[in-house]
Every structure is written in C-alpha cells, then in structure tokens.
Amino acid sequence: MGDLIHVSKVRIVKDKGPVRRAYIEKFPDPVRYGVHGGIKKFYGVEPEEELPTTLDHIVAAVAG
C-alpha cells in the first residue's frame, strides 16, 4: 500500500432547499452547489437560483 499523500477536509453547510456550500480547507471562499437543468427536473424542485451540481464537479474533475 502506498503512502497517504493528502486528506481532503471539507465542511458542508446546507442552506435553503438543494443549495449547499462546501468549505474546502485552505480556501476561504466556499464552493456552492445546487441543481439545474435535468437534475432539478429529476428531483422535482424549482430552485430560486440555478447552480452547478456536485455531479458537474465530479465530471469536470475526471475530465480535467
């Protein structure tokens, strides 16, 4: 087994409805998550503000 090189420390704060803030250690500004497009339709919600989903960030991370 290899050596551990990093442990992500993230605190999630749930705001209103599907909106969440992720505070990632050593970064002062949170990453905001929510729903949009087909995701909001899937969950049957109509957010006040459309935001990227956690799924968007996973896809971006894998693609990058």
Coordinates of C-alpha atoms in Angstrom, one line a residue:
M1 CA 0.0 0.0 0.0
G2 CA 1.3 3.5 -0.9
D3 CA 1.8 6.4 1.4
L4 CA -1.1 8.7 2.1
I5 CA -0.4 12.0 0.2
H6 CA -3.5 14.0 1.0
V7 CA -6.6 14.0 3.2
S8 CA -9.4 16.3 1.9
K9 CA -11.0 18.3 4.7
V10 CA -14.4 19.7 3.6
R11 CA -17.2 21.1 5.6
I12 CA -20.7 21.1 4.0
V13 CA -23.3 23.6 5.1
K14 CA -26.9 23.1 3.9
D15 CA -28.6 26.3 3.0
K16 CA -32.1 26.5 1.6
G17 CA -33.5 23.6 -0.4
P18 CA -30.9 22.0 -2.6
V19 CA -28.3 24.7 -2.1
R20 CA -25.2 23.8 -0.2
R21 CA -21.8 25.4 0.5
A22 CA -18.6 23.3 0.6
Y23 CA -15.8 24.8 2.6
I24 CA -12.5 23.3 1.5
E25 CA -9.6 23.6 3.9
K26 CA -7.2 26.4 3.0
F27 CA -9.6 28.0 0.5
P28 CA -11.5 31.0 2.0
D29 CA -14.5 31.0 -0.3
P30 CA -17.0 28.2 -0.4
V31 CA -18.0 26.2 -3.5
R32 CA -21.7 26.5 -3.9
Y33 CA -23.8 23.6 -5.2
G34 CA -27.4 23.3 -6.2
V35 CA -29.4 22.0 -9.1
H36 CA -30.2 23.0 -12.7
G37 CA -31.5 21.6 -15.9
G38 CA -32.4 17.9 -15.9
I39 CA -31.3 17.5 -12.3
K40 CA -33.9 19.8 -10.9
K41 CA -36.5 18.1 -13.0
F42 CA -35.3 14.7 -11.7
Y43 CA -35.7 15.8 -8.1
G44 CA -38.9 17.8 -8.8
V45 CA -37.6 21.1 -7.4
E46 CA -37.5 24.6 -8.7
P47 CA -34.6 26.4 -7.1
E48 CA -34.5 30.2 -6.6
E49 CA -31.1 30.1 -8.2
E50 CA -29.7 27.5 -10.5
L51 CA -26.2 26.3 -9.5
P52 CA -23.8 23.6 -10.6
T53 CA -24.4 20.2 -9.1
T54 CA -21.9 18.0 -7.3
L55 CA -22.2 15.8 -10.4
D56 CA -21.0 18.6 -12.6
H57 CA -17.9 19.0 -10.4
I58 CA -17.2 15.3 -10.5
V59 CA -17.4 15.2 -14.3
A60 CA -15.2 18.3 -14.5
A61 CA -12.6 16.8 -12.2
V62 CA -12.5 13.5 -14.1
A63 CA -12.4 15.2 -17.5
G64 CA -9.6 17.6 -16.4

